[in-house]
Coordinates of C-alpha atoms in Angstrom, one line a residue:
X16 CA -50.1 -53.4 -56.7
X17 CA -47.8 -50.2 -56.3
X18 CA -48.9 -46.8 -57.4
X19 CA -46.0 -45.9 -59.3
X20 CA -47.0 -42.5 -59.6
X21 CA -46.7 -41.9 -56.2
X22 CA -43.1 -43.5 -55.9
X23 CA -41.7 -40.3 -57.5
X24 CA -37.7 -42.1 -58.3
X25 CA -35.8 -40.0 -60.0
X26 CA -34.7 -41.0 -64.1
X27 CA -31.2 -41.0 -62.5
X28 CA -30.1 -42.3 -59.5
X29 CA -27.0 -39.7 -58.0
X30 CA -24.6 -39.8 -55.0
X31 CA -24.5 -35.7 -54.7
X32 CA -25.9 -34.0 -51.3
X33 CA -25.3 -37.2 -49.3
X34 CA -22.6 -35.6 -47.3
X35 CA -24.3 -32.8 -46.2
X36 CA -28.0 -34.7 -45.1
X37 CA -26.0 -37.6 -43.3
X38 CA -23.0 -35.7 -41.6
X39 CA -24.8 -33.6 -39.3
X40 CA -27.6 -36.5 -38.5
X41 CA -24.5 -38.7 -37.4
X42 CA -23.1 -35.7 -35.6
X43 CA -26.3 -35.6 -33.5
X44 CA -27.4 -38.4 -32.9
X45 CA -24.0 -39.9 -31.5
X46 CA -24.3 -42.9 -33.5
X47 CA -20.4 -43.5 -33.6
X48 CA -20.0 -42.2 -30.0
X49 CA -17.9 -44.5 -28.1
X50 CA -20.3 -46.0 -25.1
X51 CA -17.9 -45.4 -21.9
X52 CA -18.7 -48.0 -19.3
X53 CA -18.4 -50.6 -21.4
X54 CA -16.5 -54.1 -19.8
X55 CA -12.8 -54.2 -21.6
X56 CA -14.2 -57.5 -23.2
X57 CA -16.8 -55.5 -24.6
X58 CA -14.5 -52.8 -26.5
X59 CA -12.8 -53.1 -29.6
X60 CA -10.0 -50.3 -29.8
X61 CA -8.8 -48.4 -33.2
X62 CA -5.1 -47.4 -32.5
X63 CA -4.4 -45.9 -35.9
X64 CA -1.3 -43.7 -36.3
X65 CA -2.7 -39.9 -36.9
X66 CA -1.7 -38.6 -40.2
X67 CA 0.7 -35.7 -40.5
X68 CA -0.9 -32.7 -40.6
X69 CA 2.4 -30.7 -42.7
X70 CA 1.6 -33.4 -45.7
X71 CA -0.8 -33.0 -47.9
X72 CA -3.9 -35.8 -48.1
X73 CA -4.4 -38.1 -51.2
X74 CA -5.8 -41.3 -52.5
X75 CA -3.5 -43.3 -50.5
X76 CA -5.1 -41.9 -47.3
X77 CA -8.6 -42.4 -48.4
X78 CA -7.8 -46.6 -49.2
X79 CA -5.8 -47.1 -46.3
X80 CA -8.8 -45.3 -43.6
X81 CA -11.3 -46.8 -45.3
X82 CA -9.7 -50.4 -44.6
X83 CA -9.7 -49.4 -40.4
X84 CA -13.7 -48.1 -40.8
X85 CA -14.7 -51.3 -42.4
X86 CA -12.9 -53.3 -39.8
X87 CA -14.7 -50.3 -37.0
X88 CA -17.8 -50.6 -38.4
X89 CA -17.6 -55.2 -38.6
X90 CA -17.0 -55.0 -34.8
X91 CA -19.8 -52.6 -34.0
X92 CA -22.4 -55.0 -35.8
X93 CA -20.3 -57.5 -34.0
X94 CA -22.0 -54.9 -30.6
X95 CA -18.5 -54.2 -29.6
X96 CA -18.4 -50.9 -28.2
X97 CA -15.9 -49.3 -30.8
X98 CA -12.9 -46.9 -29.5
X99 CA -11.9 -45.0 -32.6
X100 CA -10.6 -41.6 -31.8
X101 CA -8.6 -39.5 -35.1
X102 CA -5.6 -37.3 -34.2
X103 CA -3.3 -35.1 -35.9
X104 CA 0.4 -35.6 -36.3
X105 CA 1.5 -31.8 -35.9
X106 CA 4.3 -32.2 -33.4
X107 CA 7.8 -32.3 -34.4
X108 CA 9.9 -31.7 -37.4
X109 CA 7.6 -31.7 -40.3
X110 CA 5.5 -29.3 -39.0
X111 CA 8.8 -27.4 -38.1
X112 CA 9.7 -27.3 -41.7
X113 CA 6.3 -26.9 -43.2
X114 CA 5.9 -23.7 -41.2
X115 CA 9.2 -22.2 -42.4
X116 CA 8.1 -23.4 -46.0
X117 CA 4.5 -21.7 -45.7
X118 CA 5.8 -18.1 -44.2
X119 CA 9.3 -17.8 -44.8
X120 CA 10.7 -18.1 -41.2
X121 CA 13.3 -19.4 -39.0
X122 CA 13.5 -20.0 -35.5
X123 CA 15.8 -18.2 -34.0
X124 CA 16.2 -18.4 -29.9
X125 CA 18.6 -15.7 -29.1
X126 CA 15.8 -13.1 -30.7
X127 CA 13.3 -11.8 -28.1
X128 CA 9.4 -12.3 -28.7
X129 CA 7.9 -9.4 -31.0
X130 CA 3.9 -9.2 -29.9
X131 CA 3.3 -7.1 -33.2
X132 CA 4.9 -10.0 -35.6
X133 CA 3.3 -10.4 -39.2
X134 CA 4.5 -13.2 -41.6
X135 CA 5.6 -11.9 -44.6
X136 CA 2.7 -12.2 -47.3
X137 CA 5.0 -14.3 -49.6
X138 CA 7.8 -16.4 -48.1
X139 CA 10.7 -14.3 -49.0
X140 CA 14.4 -15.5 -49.8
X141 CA 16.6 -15.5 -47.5
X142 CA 13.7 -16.7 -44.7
X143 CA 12.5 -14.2 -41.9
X144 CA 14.6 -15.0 -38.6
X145 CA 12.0 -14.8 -35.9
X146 CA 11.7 -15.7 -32.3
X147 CA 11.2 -18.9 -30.1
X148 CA 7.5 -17.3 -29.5
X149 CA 6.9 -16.2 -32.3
X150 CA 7.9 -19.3 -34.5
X151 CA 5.4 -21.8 -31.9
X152 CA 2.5 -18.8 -32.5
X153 CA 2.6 -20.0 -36.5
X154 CA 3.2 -23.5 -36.1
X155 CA -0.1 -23.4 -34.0
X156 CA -1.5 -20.6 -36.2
X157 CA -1.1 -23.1 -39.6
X158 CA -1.7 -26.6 -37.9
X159 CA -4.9 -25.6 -36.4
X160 CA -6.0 -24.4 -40.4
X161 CA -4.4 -27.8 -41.7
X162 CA -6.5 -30.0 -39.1
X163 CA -9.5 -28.3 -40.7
X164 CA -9.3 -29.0 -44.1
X165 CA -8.0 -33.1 -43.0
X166 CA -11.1 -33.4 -40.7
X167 CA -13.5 -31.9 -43.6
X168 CA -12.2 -34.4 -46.0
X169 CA -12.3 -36.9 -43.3
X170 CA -16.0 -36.3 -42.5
X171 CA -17.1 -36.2 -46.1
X172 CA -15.5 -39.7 -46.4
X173 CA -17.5 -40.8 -44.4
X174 CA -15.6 -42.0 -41.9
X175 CA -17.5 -44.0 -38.4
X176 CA -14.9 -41.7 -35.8
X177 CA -16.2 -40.3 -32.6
X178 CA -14.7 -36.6 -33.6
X179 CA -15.5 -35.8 -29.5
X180 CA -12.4 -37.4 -28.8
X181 CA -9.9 -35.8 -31.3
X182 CA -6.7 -34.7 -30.2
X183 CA -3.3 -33.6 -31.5
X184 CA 0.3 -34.5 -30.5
X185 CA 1.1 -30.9 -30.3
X186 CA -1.7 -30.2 -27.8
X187 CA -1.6 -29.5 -24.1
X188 CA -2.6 -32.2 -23.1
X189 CA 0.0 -34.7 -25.0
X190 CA 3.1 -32.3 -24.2
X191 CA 2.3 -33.0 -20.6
X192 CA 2.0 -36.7 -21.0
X193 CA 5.3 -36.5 -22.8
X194 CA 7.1 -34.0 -20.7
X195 CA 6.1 -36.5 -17.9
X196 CA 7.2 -39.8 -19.7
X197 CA 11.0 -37.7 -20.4
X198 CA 11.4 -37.2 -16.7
X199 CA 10.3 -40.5 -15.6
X200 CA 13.4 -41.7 -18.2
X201 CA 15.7 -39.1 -16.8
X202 CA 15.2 -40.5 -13.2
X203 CA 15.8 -43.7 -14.3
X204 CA 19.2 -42.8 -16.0
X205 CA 17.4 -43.6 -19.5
X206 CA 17.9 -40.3 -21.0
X207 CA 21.1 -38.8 -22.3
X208 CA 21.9 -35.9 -24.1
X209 CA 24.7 -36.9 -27.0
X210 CA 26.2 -35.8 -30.3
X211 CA 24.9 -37.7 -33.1
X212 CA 24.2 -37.9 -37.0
X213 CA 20.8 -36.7 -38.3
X214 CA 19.1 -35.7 -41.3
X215 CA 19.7 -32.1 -41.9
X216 CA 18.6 -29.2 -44.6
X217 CA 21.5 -27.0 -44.6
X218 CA 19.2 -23.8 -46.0
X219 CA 16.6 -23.7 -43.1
X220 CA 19.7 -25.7 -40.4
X221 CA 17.4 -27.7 -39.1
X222 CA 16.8 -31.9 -38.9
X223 CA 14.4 -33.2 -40.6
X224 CA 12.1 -36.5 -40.9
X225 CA 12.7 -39.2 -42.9
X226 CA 9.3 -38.5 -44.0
X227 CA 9.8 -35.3 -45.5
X228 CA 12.6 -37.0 -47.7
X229 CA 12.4 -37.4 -51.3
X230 CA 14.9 -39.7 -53.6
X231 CA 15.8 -38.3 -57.0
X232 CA 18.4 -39.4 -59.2
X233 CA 20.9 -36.9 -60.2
X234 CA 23.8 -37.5 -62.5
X235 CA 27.4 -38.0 -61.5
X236 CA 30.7 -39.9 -61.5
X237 CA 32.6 -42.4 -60.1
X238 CA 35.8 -41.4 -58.8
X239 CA 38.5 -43.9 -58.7
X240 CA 41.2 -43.4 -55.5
X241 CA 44.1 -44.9 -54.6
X242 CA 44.8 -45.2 -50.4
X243 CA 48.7 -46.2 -50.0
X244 CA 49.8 -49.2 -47.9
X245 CA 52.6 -49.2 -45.6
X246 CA 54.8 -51.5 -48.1
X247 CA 53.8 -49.1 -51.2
X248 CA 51.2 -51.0 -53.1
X249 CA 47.8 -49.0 -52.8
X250 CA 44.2 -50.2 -53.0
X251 CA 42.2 -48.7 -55.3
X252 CA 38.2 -47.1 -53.6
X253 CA 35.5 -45.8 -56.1
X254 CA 33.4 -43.0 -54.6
X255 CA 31.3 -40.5 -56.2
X256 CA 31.7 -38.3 -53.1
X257 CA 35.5 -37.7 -53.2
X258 CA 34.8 -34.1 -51.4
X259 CA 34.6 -36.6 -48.0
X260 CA 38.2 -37.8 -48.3
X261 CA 39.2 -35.2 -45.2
X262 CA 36.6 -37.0 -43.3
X263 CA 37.6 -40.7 -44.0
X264 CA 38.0 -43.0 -41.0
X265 CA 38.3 -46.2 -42.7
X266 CA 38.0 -48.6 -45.7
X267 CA 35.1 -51.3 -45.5
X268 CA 35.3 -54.6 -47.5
X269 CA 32.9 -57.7 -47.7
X270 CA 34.3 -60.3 -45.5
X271 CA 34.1 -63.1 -48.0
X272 CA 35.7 -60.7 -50.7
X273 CA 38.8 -62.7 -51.3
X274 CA 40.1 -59.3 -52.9
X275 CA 40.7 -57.6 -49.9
X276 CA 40.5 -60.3 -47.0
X277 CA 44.6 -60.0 -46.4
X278 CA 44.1 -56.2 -46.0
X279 CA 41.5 -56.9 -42.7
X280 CA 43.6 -55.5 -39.7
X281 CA 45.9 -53.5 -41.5
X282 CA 45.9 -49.3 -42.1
X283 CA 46.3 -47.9 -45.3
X284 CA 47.0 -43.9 -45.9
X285 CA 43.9 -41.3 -47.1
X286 CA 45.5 -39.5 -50.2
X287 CA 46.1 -35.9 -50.0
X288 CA 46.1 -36.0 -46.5
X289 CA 47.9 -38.6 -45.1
X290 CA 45.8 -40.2 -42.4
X291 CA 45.8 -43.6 -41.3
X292 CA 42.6 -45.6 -41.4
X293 CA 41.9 -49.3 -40.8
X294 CA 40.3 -51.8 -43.4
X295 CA 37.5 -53.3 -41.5
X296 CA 34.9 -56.6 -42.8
X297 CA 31.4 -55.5 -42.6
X298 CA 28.5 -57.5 -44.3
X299 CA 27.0 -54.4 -46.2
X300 CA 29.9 -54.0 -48.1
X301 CA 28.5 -55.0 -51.6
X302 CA 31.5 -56.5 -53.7
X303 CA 29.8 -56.0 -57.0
X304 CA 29.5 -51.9 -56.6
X305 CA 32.3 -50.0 -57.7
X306 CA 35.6 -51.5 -57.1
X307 CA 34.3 -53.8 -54.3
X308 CA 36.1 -51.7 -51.4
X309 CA 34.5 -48.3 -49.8
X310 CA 35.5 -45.3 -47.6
X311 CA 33.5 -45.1 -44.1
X312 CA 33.2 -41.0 -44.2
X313 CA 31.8 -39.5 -40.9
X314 CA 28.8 -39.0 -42.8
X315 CA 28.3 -39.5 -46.7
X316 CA 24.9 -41.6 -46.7
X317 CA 22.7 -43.9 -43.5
X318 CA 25.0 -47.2 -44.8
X319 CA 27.9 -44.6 -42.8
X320 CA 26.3 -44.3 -40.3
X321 CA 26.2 -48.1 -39.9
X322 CA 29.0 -48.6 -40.5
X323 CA 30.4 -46.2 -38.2
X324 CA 28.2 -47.2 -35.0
X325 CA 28.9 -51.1 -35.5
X326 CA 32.5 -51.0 -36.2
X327 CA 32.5 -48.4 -33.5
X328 CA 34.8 -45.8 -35.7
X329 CA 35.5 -42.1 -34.9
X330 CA 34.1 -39.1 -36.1
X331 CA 35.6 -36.8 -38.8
X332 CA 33.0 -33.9 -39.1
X333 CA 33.7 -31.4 -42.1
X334 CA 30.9 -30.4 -43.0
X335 CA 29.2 -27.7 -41.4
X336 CA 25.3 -26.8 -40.4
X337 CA 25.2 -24.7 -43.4
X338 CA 26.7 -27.0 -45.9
X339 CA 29.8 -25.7 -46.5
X340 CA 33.6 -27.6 -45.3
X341 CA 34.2 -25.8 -42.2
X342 CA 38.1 -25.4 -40.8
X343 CA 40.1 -28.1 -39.7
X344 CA 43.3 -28.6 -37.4
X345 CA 45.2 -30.9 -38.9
X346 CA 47.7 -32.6 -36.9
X347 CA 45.7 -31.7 -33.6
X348 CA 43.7 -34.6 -31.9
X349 CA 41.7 -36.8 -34.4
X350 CA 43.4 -35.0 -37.2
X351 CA 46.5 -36.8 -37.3
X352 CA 48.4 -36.8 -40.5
X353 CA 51.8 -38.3 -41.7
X354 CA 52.0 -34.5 -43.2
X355 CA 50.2 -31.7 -41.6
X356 CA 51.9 -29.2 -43.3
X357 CA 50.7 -31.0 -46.9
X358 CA 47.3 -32.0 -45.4
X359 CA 46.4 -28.2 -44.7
X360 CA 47.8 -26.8 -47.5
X361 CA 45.1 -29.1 -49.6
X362 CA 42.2 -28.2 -47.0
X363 CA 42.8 -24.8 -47.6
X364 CA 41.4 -24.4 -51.2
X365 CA 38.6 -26.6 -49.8
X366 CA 37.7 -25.0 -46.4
X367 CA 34.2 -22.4 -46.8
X368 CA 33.0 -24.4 -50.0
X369 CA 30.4 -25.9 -50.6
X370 CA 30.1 -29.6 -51.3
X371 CA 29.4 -29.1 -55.1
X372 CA 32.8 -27.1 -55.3
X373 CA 34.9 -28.7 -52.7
X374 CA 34.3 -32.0 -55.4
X375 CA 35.3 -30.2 -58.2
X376 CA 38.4 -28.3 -56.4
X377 CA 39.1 -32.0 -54.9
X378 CA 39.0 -34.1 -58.1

């Protein structure tokens, strides 16, 4: 028989103070080192995409990890040797915009590099232009104290990685991989340098990731606009961006919309300013939403974007890197108008507005 006196349990079983015994023991004693030498047949290799550092971890993170270590830790009882390095996601735009966030910045290139910089201690408003230098010295500065706390809350999960092989996508080591990859590209006549659309925050000017979007409904109104046909009749768009008509380079329809299927091929007239844009087909046109028929603007939305690469429109930029309808030519080359004279004389209560105003003065 047991002495249960001697057993000493405690009235309560508790979890607290794991972490701290077990992490360092694991730390070590190596026990989730991978074991180089190993045949390929032998290795069973964790190619998880590193989180991004400029977010902020939550539940999500700790479910979706903790489906990868219980699959790690199956193949190591499995004696596989297990390859299962973590990484930070620092490089790029989010960390970009995180670190003008956090101290109030914005890169600036032309400035020259200031040795005695100090962030502001709260971000102030308009942000701090800064240097080329200077701006990489806090996005290294901040990401090396955000891949502290991630790796803390990492470890205290529990989590089987070998933390010897940790690396980041901003580190030296991955910028030369990179830089090397780009010229290998450019001496194959893969890489081009081009003008395109992007996501863009007009306060800090800069792109940024589809990840560091978020959708929130605002209220509006839909617009009804009448584009003139050559014989007189019009057809009839709804748009709640009406600000966009000066960058309109053609109506899109659904081509099974019986409405609008006679119109395919033909040019119909922008209102106000008397340009000439084709009706094209185009299977994202959704017949039930508005009046059935849309404007392609150069860009109101991605579905532009689309539309504008597949039906291989041109480009009518008016809005500017700082949100506001820059100047326009009209009559000059891919301004043409029926009426310049008219077509300015409307842009000019438009032109240095932003796009909340240019609506309202449009409308």
């Amino acid at each position: 028989s047991l002495d249960s006196s001697r057993l000493r349990l405690p009235e309560k079983p508790a979890l607290e103070g794991l972490e701290a015994k077990w992490i360092p023991r694991w730390e070590a004693s190596g026990v989730y080192r991978f074991e180089r030498g190993r045949t390929r047949a032998g290795v069973f290799s964790v190619d998880t995409p590193p989180p991004t550092i400029s977010g902020s971890l939550h539940v999500g993170h700790v479910f979706s990890y903790t489906h990868t270590d219980v699959i790690a830790r199956f193949q190591r009882m499995r004696g596989k040797a297990v390859f299962y390095p973590m990484g930070w996601d620092d490089n790029g735009l989010p960390t970009e915009r995180r670190v003008q966030n956090f101290y109030g910045v914005r890169c600036e290139p032309s400035l020259p590099y200031d040795p005695a910089f100090v962030p502001p201690a709260a971000p102030p408003s308009p942000p701090v232009s800064v240097s080329r230098p200077n701006f990489i010295e806090l996005c290294n500065r901040l990401t090396g104290e955000d891949e502290k706390v991630f790796e803390h809350l990492w470890r205290y999960l529990g989590l089987s990685v070998d933390w010897s092989m940790t690396y980041a996508t901003i580190g030296a080591r991955a910028q030369r991989v990179s830089q090397v990859a780009f010229l290998r590209l450019l001496q194959r006549g893969l890489a081009y340098q081009v003008e395109a659309p992007t996501l863009w925050d007009v306060d800090f000017r800069t792109a940024v990731a589809q990840a560091e979007l978020e959708d929130r409904e605002k209220p509006g109104a839909y617009h009804r606009i009448r584009f003139a046909l050559s014989d007189g009749r019009g057809v009839e768009i709804e748009t709640t961006r009406p600000e966009l008509i000066p960058a309109c380079v053609a109506l899109v329809a659904h081509p099974d919309d019986e409405r609008y299927r006679s119109l395919f091929g033909h040019a119909v007239t922008t209102p106000l300013f008397g340009v000439s844009v084709p009706v094209r087909p185009h299977a994202l046109a959704d017949p039930a939403k508005g009046s059935g028929i849309a404007m392609i603007c150069t860009f109101g939305d991605v579905t532009d974007v689309t539309w504008w690469r597949e039906l291989d429109l041109p480009v009518r930029a008016i809005i500017q890197p700082d949100g506001t309808l820059g100047p326009v030519r009209w009559g000059a080359a891919g301004w043409e108008s029926a009426d310049a004279e008219r077509a300015e004389r409307h842009y000019r209560d438009l032109a240095g507005l932003g796009v909340s105003k240019a609506r309202a003065k449009i409308v």
